[in-house]
Short mmCIF file of C-alpha atoms in Angstrom, two decimals:
data_model
loop_
_atom_site.label_atom_id
_atom_site.label_comp_id
_atom_site.label_asym_id
_atom_site.label_seq_id
_atom_site.Cartn_x
_atom_site.Cartn_y
_atom_site.Cartn_z
CA MET V 4 8.76 17.54 -14.30
CA LYS V 5 11.99 15.88 -15.17
CA PHE V 6 12.08 12.44 -15.39
CA SER V 7 15.24 10.33 -15.50
CA PHE V 8 15.32 7.81 -18.41
CA ALA V 9 13.40 4.39 -17.30
CA PHE V 10 14.16 1.41 -18.44
CA ILE V 11 10.72 -0.85 -18.02
CA LEU V 12 7.43 -1.14 -17.72
CA VAL V 13 5.41 -1.98 -14.82
CA PRO V 14 2.19 -1.72 -13.92
CA LEU V 15 2.06 -1.88 -10.08
CA PHE V 16 -1.50 -2.96 -9.01
CA LEU V 17 -2.15 -4.45 -5.58
CA LEU V 18 -4.32 -5.50 -2.88
CA ILE V 19 -2.59 -6.41 -0.03
CA GLN V 20 -3.92 -8.28 2.87
CA THR V 21 -3.06 -7.50 6.91
CA TYR V 22 -2.33 -11.21 7.76
CA GLN V 23 1.08 -12.84 7.72
CA PHE V 24 2.55 -14.22 4.64
CA SER V 25 5.03 -16.76 4.19
CA SER V 26 6.91 -18.33 1.49
CA ALA V 27 6.48 -21.31 2.56
CA SER V 28 2.47 -21.18 2.71
CA GLN V 29 2.37 -19.97 -0.65
CA ASP V 30 4.45 -22.40 -2.29
CA LEU V 31 2.38 -25.08 -0.72
CA LEU V 32 -1.18 -22.62 -2.14
CA LEU V 33 0.50 -23.32 -5.42
CA ALA V 34 2.12 -26.82 -5.29
CA SER V 35 -1.75 -27.87 -4.52
CA ALA V 36 -3.40 -25.78 -6.94
CA VAL V 37 -1.53 -27.05 -10.15
CA ARG V 38 -2.60 -30.45 -8.73
CA ALA V 39 -6.58 -28.86 -8.98
CA ASN V 40 -8.58 -30.01 -11.78
CA LYS V 41 -8.48 -27.65 -14.73
CA LEU V 42 -10.82 -25.18 -15.02
CA ALA V 43 -10.13 -23.60 -18.43
CA PRO V 44 -8.17 -25.29 -21.13
CA ALA V 45 -6.17 -22.55 -21.47
CA LEU V 46 -4.06 -19.68 -20.41
CA TYR V 47 -3.37 -17.03 -22.95
CA VAL V 48 -1.72 -13.99 -22.13
CA PHE V 49 -0.24 -10.17 -23.45
CA GLY V 50 1.20 -7.36 -21.82
CA ASP V 51 4.70 -6.39 -20.38
CA SER V 52 7.19 -6.76 -17.84
CA LEU V 53 4.87 -7.56 -15.01
CA VAL V 54 3.49 -10.69 -16.66
CA ASP V 55 6.67 -11.47 -18.98
CA SER V 56 8.05 -14.99 -18.49
CA GLY V 57 10.70 -14.90 -20.54
CA ASN V 58 10.41 -13.40 -23.80
CA ASN V 59 12.88 -10.49 -23.53
CA ASN V 60 15.41 -13.32 -22.66
CA TYR V 61 15.63 -13.88 -27.02
CA LEU V 62 15.35 -10.10 -27.97
CA LYS V 63 18.21 -7.38 -28.06
CA THR V 64 17.44 -5.49 -25.12
CA LEU V 65 18.36 -3.86 -21.80
CA ALA V 66 15.14 -4.46 -20.49
CA LYS V 67 16.35 -8.35 -19.93
CA VAL V 68 16.52 -10.09 -16.14
CA ASN V 69 17.99 -13.13 -17.07
CA TYR V 70 20.49 -13.01 -14.24
CA THR V 71 20.32 -13.14 -10.66
CA PRO V 72 18.99 -11.63 -8.11
CA TYR V 73 15.86 -11.96 -10.38
CA GLY V 74 14.03 -15.65 -9.89
CA ILE V 75 16.02 -15.97 -6.47
CA ASP V 76 12.44 -17.43 -5.11
CA PHE V 77 11.40 -19.14 -8.32
CA PRO V 78 11.61 -22.53 -8.72
CA ASN V 79 13.91 -22.47 -12.32
CA GLY V 80 16.10 -19.54 -11.09
CA ALA V 81 16.08 -16.15 -13.25
CA SER V 82 13.90 -17.37 -16.21
CA GLY V 83 13.42 -14.06 -17.02
CA ARG V 84 10.80 -12.97 -14.92
CA PHE V 85 10.96 -9.48 -13.68
CA THR V 86 10.67 -10.12 -9.89
CA ASN V 87 11.70 -12.29 -7.34
CA GLY V 88 9.79 -15.00 -8.28
CA TYR V 89 6.16 -15.88 -9.33
CA THR V 90 4.42 -13.62 -11.45
CA THR V 91 0.45 -12.47 -11.16
CA VAL V 92 -0.28 -14.99 -13.99
CA ASP V 93 2.03 -17.33 -12.67
CA TYR V 94 -0.66 -17.90 -9.90
CA LEU V 95 -3.37 -17.44 -11.93
CA ALA V 96 -2.38 -20.69 -14.39
CA ALA V 97 -1.93 -22.40 -11.17
CA TRP V 98 -5.34 -22.18 -9.61
CA LEU V 99 -6.88 -22.65 -13.20
CA GLY V 100 -5.11 -25.81 -13.02
CA LEU V 101 -2.66 -25.06 -15.64
CA PRO V 102 1.42 -25.12 -16.02
CA PHE V 103 3.39 -21.90 -16.14
CA VAL V 104 2.46 -20.35 -19.41
CA PRO V 105 5.55 -20.57 -21.80
CA PRO V 106 7.28 -17.17 -23.51
CA PHE V 107 5.99 -17.83 -27.06
CA LEU V 108 9.90 -16.92 -28.67
CA GLY V 109 11.23 -19.77 -26.35
CA LEU V 110 9.36 -22.09 -28.08
CA SER V 111 10.58 -24.59 -30.71
CA LYS V 112 8.45 -24.88 -34.15
CA VAL V 113 7.43 -28.61 -33.02
CA GLN V 114 6.37 -26.94 -29.49
CA LYS V 115 4.37 -24.34 -30.30
CA GLY V 116 1.98 -27.32 -32.64
CA LYS V 117 1.70 -28.88 -29.43
CA ILE V 118 1.32 -26.60 -26.68
CA THR V 119 -2.93 -26.04 -26.04
CA THR V 120 -2.21 -25.05 -22.36
CA GLY V 121 -1.73 -21.34 -23.12
CA ILE V 122 1.00 -19.26 -24.27
CA ASN V 123 2.47 -15.70 -22.82
CA TYR V 124 3.28 -13.15 -25.92
CA ALA V 125 4.06 -10.45 -23.08
CA SER V 126 7.54 -8.69 -23.24
CA GLY V 127 9.45 -6.09 -21.01
CA ALA V 128 9.17 -2.67 -22.13
CA ALA V 129 6.03 -3.33 -24.38
CA GLY V 130 3.37 -0.70 -25.03
CA ILE V 131 0.29 -0.41 -26.45
CA LEU V 132 1.80 1.86 -29.29
CA PRO V 133 4.64 0.07 -31.17
CA GLU V 134 6.98 3.03 -30.32
CA SER V 135 6.89 2.78 -26.93
CA GLY V 136 9.83 1.38 -25.02
CA THR V 137 11.95 0.95 -28.11
CA ALA V 138 14.77 3.40 -26.59
CA THR V 139 15.79 0.46 -24.48
CA GLY V 140 16.27 -2.18 -27.68
CA ASP V 141 13.46 -4.53 -28.97
CA ASN V 142 10.28 -5.76 -27.43
CA LEU V 143 7.08 -7.32 -28.49
CA SER V 144 4.53 -4.53 -29.11
CA LEU V 145 0.75 -5.51 -28.40
CA GLU V 146 0.82 -5.47 -32.17
CA GLU V 147 3.17 -7.78 -32.76
CA GLN V 148 1.76 -9.86 -29.49
CA VAL V 149 -1.44 -10.19 -31.35
CA ASN V 150 -0.08 -11.09 -34.92
CA TYR V 151 1.81 -13.93 -33.09
CA PHE V 152 -1.08 -15.33 -31.84
CA LYS V 153 -2.62 -15.32 -34.80
CA GLN V 154 -0.24 -17.55 -35.83
CA THR V 155 -0.75 -19.24 -33.14
CA VAL V 156 -4.41 -19.86 -33.93
CA GLN V 157 -4.39 -20.11 -37.51
CA ILE V 158 -0.99 -22.28 -37.92
CA ASP V 159 0.06 -24.22 -34.60
CA LEU V 160 -3.73 -24.89 -32.96
CA LEU V 161 -4.38 -26.52 -35.91
CA LYS V 162 -2.15 -29.21 -35.77
CA SER V 163 -3.07 -29.82 -32.07
CA LEU V 164 -7.02 -29.72 -32.50
CA LYS V 165 -7.55 -30.72 -35.75
CA THR V 166 -10.80 -29.04 -37.03
CA ARG V 167 -11.91 -25.69 -36.92
CA SER V 168 -15.07 -26.31 -34.54
CA LYS V 169 -12.37 -27.75 -31.63
CA ILE V 170 -10.38 -24.39 -32.06
CA SER V 171 -13.51 -22.53 -31.96
CA THR V 172 -14.83 -23.97 -28.53
CA TYR V 173 -11.20 -24.50 -26.75
CA MET V 174 -11.11 -20.38 -27.66
CA ALA V 175 -14.59 -19.77 -26.36
CA THR V 176 -13.55 -21.35 -23.22
CA SER V 177 -10.12 -20.32 -22.41
CA ILE V 178 -8.79 -17.13 -20.40
CA PHE V 179 -7.24 -13.76 -22.21
CA VAL V 180 -5.49 -11.66 -19.81
CA VAL V 181 -4.27 -8.41 -20.73
CA VAL V 182 -1.91 -6.71 -18.86
CA ILE V 183 -0.65 -3.54 -20.67
CA GLY V 184 0.10 0.46 -21.16
CA ASN V 185 2.30 1.34 -18.04
CA ASN V 186 5.42 1.94 -21.12
CA ASP V 187 3.11 4.26 -22.57
CA TYR V 188 3.55 6.69 -19.87
CA ILE V 189 7.05 5.52 -18.16
CA ASN V 190 8.74 5.05 -21.79
CA ASN V 191 7.15 7.14 -24.29
CA TYR V 192 4.68 10.17 -22.69
CA LEU V 193 6.79 11.07 -19.63
CA GLN V 194 10.41 10.95 -21.73
CA PRO V 195 9.87 13.98 -23.72
CA THR V 196 13.55 14.13 -24.83
CA ARG V 197 12.93 10.64 -26.51
CA TYR V 198 9.67 10.91 -27.75
CA ASN V 199 7.61 13.45 -28.69
CA SER V 200 3.82 12.18 -28.05
CA SER V 201 3.74 14.36 -25.05
CA LYS V 202 4.23 17.47 -27.60
CA LEU V 203 1.52 16.03 -29.76
CA TYR V 204 -1.51 14.89 -27.88
CA THR V 205 -2.87 16.71 -24.60
CA PRO V 206 -3.58 13.74 -21.72
CA GLN V 207 -6.93 13.39 -22.60
CA GLN V 208 -5.91 12.71 -26.47
CA TYR V 209 -2.90 10.48 -25.15
CA ALA V 210 -4.67 8.42 -23.04
CA ALA V 211 -8.31 8.32 -26.06
CA LEU V 212 -5.20 7.17 -28.56
CA LEU V 213 -4.32 4.59 -26.09
CA VAL V 214 -7.76 3.26 -25.05
CA SER V 215 -8.87 3.37 -29.08
CA THR V 216 -5.63 1.37 -29.99
CA LEU V 217 -6.33 -1.20 -27.54
CA LYS V 218 -9.88 -1.67 -28.27
CA GLN V 219 -8.64 -2.63 -31.83
CA HIS V 220 -6.36 -5.45 -31.18
CA LEU V 221 -9.26 -6.45 -28.46
CA THR V 222 -11.48 -7.13 -31.09
CA SER V 223 -8.98 -8.89 -33.24
CA VAL V 224 -8.28 -11.12 -30.40
CA TYR V 225 -11.97 -11.43 -30.25
CA ASN V 226 -12.01 -12.47 -33.86
CA LEU V 227 -9.41 -14.95 -33.58
CA GLY V 228 -12.23 -16.88 -31.45
CA ALA V 229 -11.54 -15.74 -27.46
CA ARG V 230 -14.35 -14.37 -25.60
CA LYS V 231 -13.26 -14.48 -21.90
CA PHE V 232 -10.84 -11.45 -21.48
CA VAL V 233 -9.31 -10.40 -17.96
CA VAL V 234 -7.97 -6.29 -18.73
CA PHE V 235 -6.32 -4.66 -16.16
CA GLU V 236 -5.99 -1.07 -15.57
CA LEU V 237 -3.22 0.45 -14.56
CA GLY V 238 -2.23 1.28 -10.74
CA PRO V 239 -0.30 4.46 -9.70
CA ILE V 240 3.25 4.55 -11.32
CA GLY V 241 3.30 8.30 -9.63
CA CYS V 242 4.05 6.05 -6.49
CA LEU V 243 7.19 3.73 -7.90
CA PRO V 244 10.27 4.22 -6.48
CA SER V 245 12.05 5.20 -9.93
CA ILE V 246 9.16 7.58 -10.84
CA VAL V 247 9.57 9.17 -7.20
CA ASN V 248 13.05 9.56 -6.99
CA SER V 249 13.50 11.07 -10.93
CA ILE V 250 11.51 13.93 -9.81
CA THR V 251 13.91 17.18 -9.07
CA PRO V 252 13.00 18.22 -6.17
CA LYS V 253 11.73 15.23 -4.74
CA PRO V 254 8.15 15.41 -4.16
CA VAL V 255 6.91 15.97 -0.41
CA THR V 256 3.90 13.63 -1.00
CA PRO V 257 4.94 10.28 -1.24
CA CYS V 258 4.07 9.82 -4.57
CA VAL V 259 4.07 11.97 -8.11
CA GLU V 260 0.19 13.33 -8.34
CA GLY V 261 0.72 14.87 -11.68
CA VAL V 262 1.83 10.99 -13.27
CA ASN V 263 -1.33 9.52 -11.28
CA SER V 264 -3.76 11.95 -12.77
CA LEU V 265 -2.56 11.03 -16.18
CA ILE V 266 -2.74 7.43 -15.23
CA GLN V 267 -6.45 8.09 -13.86
CA ILE V 268 -7.39 9.51 -17.34
CA PHE V 269 -6.51 6.84 -19.04
CA ASN V 270 -8.26 4.61 -16.31
CA LEU V 271 -11.41 6.14 -17.19
CA GLY V 272 -11.32 5.01 -20.74
CA ILE V 273 -10.47 1.64 -20.18
CA THR V 274 -13.68 1.28 -18.09
CA ASN V 275 -15.46 2.43 -20.82
CA MET V 276 -14.00 0.57 -23.25
CA ILE V 277 -14.76 -2.43 -21.30
CA GLN V 278 -18.33 -1.60 -20.86
CA GLU V 279 -18.63 -0.66 -24.59
CA LEU V 280 -17.06 -4.10 -25.73
CA THR V 281 -19.02 -6.08 -23.67
CA SER V 282 -22.34 -4.67 -25.03
CA THR V 283 -20.93 -4.75 -28.66
CA LEU V 284 -18.82 -8.15 -28.77
CA LYS V 285 -21.57 -10.90 -29.05
CA GLY V 286 -20.82 -13.78 -26.50
CA SER V 287 -17.87 -12.07 -25.10
CA THR V 288 -17.39 -11.73 -21.33
CA PHE V 289 -14.90 -8.82 -19.52
CA VAL V 290 -13.51 -8.68 -16.27
CA HIS V 291 -11.74 -5.77 -15.30
CA GLY V 292 -8.98 -5.35 -12.94
CA ASP V 293 -9.95 -2.66 -10.61
CA ILE V 294 -6.92 -1.42 -8.84
CA PHE V 295 -5.59 1.51 -9.01
CA GLU V 296 -7.38 3.38 -5.71
CA LYS V 297 -6.23 0.25 -3.59
CA VAL V 298 -2.80 0.06 -4.79
CA TYR V 299 -2.84 3.82 -4.15
CA GLN V 300 -3.38 3.40 -0.46
CA GLN V 301 -0.88 0.13 -0.18
CA ASP V 302 1.92 3.09 -1.37
CA ILE V 303 0.87 6.29 0.76
CA ASN V 304 0.87 3.72 4.02
CA PRO V 305 2.75 0.99 3.29
CA LEU V 306 2.98 0.33 7.18
CA LYS V 307 -1.02 -0.36 7.53
CA TYR V 308 -0.62 -2.91 5.85
CA GLY V 309 2.15 -4.70 6.94
CA PHE V 310 5.04 -4.00 4.62
CA THR V 311 8.08 -2.88 6.86
CA GLY V 312 10.01 -2.63 3.98
CA GLY V 313 7.84 0.36 2.67
CA ASN V 314 8.36 1.57 -0.56
CA THR V 315 12.22 1.07 -0.69
CA PRO V 316 13.55 -1.69 -3.38
CA CYS V 317 14.25 -4.93 -2.10
CA CYS V 318 17.30 -5.03 -4.31
CA SER V 319 19.96 -3.06 -4.88
CA ILE V 320 19.53 -1.14 -8.68
CA SER V 321 21.19 0.37 -11.19
CA ASN V 322 20.98 4.02 -11.55
CA ALA V 323 20.54 4.16 -14.93
CA SER V 324 17.63 1.35 -16.12
CA SER V 325 16.27 0.95 -12.04
CA LEU V 326 16.88 -2.55 -12.49
CA CYS V 327 18.72 -5.11 -10.23
CA LEU V 328 22.50 -5.10 -9.81
CA PRO V 329 23.25 -8.29 -11.40
CA ASN V 330 24.64 -10.88 -8.45
CA GLN V 331 23.79 -8.34 -5.33
CA THR V 332 22.41 -9.61 -2.28
CA PRO V 333 18.46 -8.69 -1.86
CA CYS V 334 16.65 -7.85 1.01
CA LYS V 335 16.37 -11.04 3.17
CA ASN V 336 12.42 -10.94 3.92
CA ARG V 337 11.00 -9.96 0.87
CA ASN V 338 7.95 -10.63 1.61
CA VAL V 339 7.66 -7.07 3.73
CA TYR V 340 8.75 -5.54 0.63
CA LEU V 341 6.27 -3.67 -1.88
CA HIS V 342 8.99 -3.03 -4.84
CA TRP V 343 11.27 -6.07 -5.86
CA ASP V 344 13.33 -3.20 -7.80
CA GLY V 345 12.67 0.43 -9.51
CA TYR V 346 9.49 -0.88 -11.00
CA HIS V 347 8.21 -3.92 -10.30
CA PRO V 348 6.44 -5.46 -7.38
CA THR V 349 7.54 -8.62 -5.09
CA GLN V 350 5.90 -12.11 -5.53
CA ARG V 351 4.07 -11.46 -2.41
CA VAL V 352 2.36 -8.60 -4.13
CA ASN V 353 1.86 -10.55 -7.51
CA TYR V 354 0.20 -13.27 -5.47
CA GLU V 355 -2.05 -10.60 -3.41
CA ILE V 356 -2.79 -9.60 -7.03
CA ALA V 357 -3.42 -12.64 -8.44
CA ASN V 358 -5.46 -14.28 -5.35
CA GLY V 359 -8.11 -10.97 -5.08
CA CYS V 360 -8.65 -11.08 -8.65
CA PHE V 361 -9.04 -14.81 -8.79
CA ARG V 362 -11.30 -15.05 -5.66
CA GLY V 363 -12.63 -11.92 -4.32
CA LEU V 364 -15.17 -9.82 -5.30
CA SER V 365 -13.96 -6.19 -5.81
CA THR V 366 -10.68 -6.38 -7.32
CA CYS V 367 -11.86 -7.70 -10.40
CA PHE V 368 -15.59 -7.11 -11.07
CA PRO V 369 -18.25 -7.95 -12.25
CA ILE V 370 -16.88 -11.16 -11.39
CA ASN V 371 -13.92 -13.02 -10.58
CA VAL V 372 -11.58 -15.14 -12.70
CA HIS V 373 -12.43 -18.27 -10.90
CA LYS V 374 -16.51 -17.08 -12.02
CA LEU V 375 -14.88 -16.25 -15.48
CA ALA V 376 -13.74 -20.18 -15.92
CA CYS V 377 -16.83 -21.36 -14.69
CA LEU V 378 -18.94 -19.90 -17.17
#
């Protein structure tokens, strides 16, 4: 298999409903949710470009989307979100009764000492391993994200909440979302000309390394006071347009199944890790975003789920980066497209992911996010 260089990560995990979906109804739902009672004191986000709310705007990197047509359906325009509108965590925040979670790097020192509704540390191209995604430039690796979170807890929150006791109660009732791991494959293991990980590790060994490293970081967040976690597995990245189109010759199947097989090894490790952490970290609750098979079904048969745009990106993309070309006009009906660019889902997909996990019975288990918040 020969893979072309992919600039950014993207976990594509979806739960698509068969009913009609409009931007108007979606925005109305978001607006009403923001006015709802607060279900949790804060939402903290760790991850990559699927949930980056603008951290990469402040980094020297090619994985940056602070230009149109990104944000065409977002109130503030091109904010640095890797989609046309809202991200999954934007919806989760709204339904929890919280404001959008601001990017850590966009906050002034004064703001960091006042914000108590959560912070987003996610960074486009970031991975579990520090080296993942670095060929595109700077990013906040998971280790760096956790270190910044440590600074938030030990310095900034103390300015707002004043006592360790109040911080402890606050942390135990806040929600922590983790969406990461895709760049460890897309921008590491599957790039043998730039990274040597595929030469050093078998697929099983590499997945074990990723899971072990992720486990250490989650434990660090727990030791800082977190108790309620939402950890997403990886979607079938072998179905992403830029992965499929990078294969020579192009596969006869809708997805590159060899890549999906790698991801399934990792996902099994995530399942086992969550079970272990739930039993060993006293007082913790872990929600597992179980989405691989559901997403896979949408990608191999998009028409069945109302996606007439199929697996074609909504915007015109760069051959080098698979990001949208600047200032181009994207597809008109963005709600019928699965993919916004070569790697990232559309706003509608983000809505369906969030809705399935917040209210659903199967996307997230053993409980959904709404029940997690009410514990």
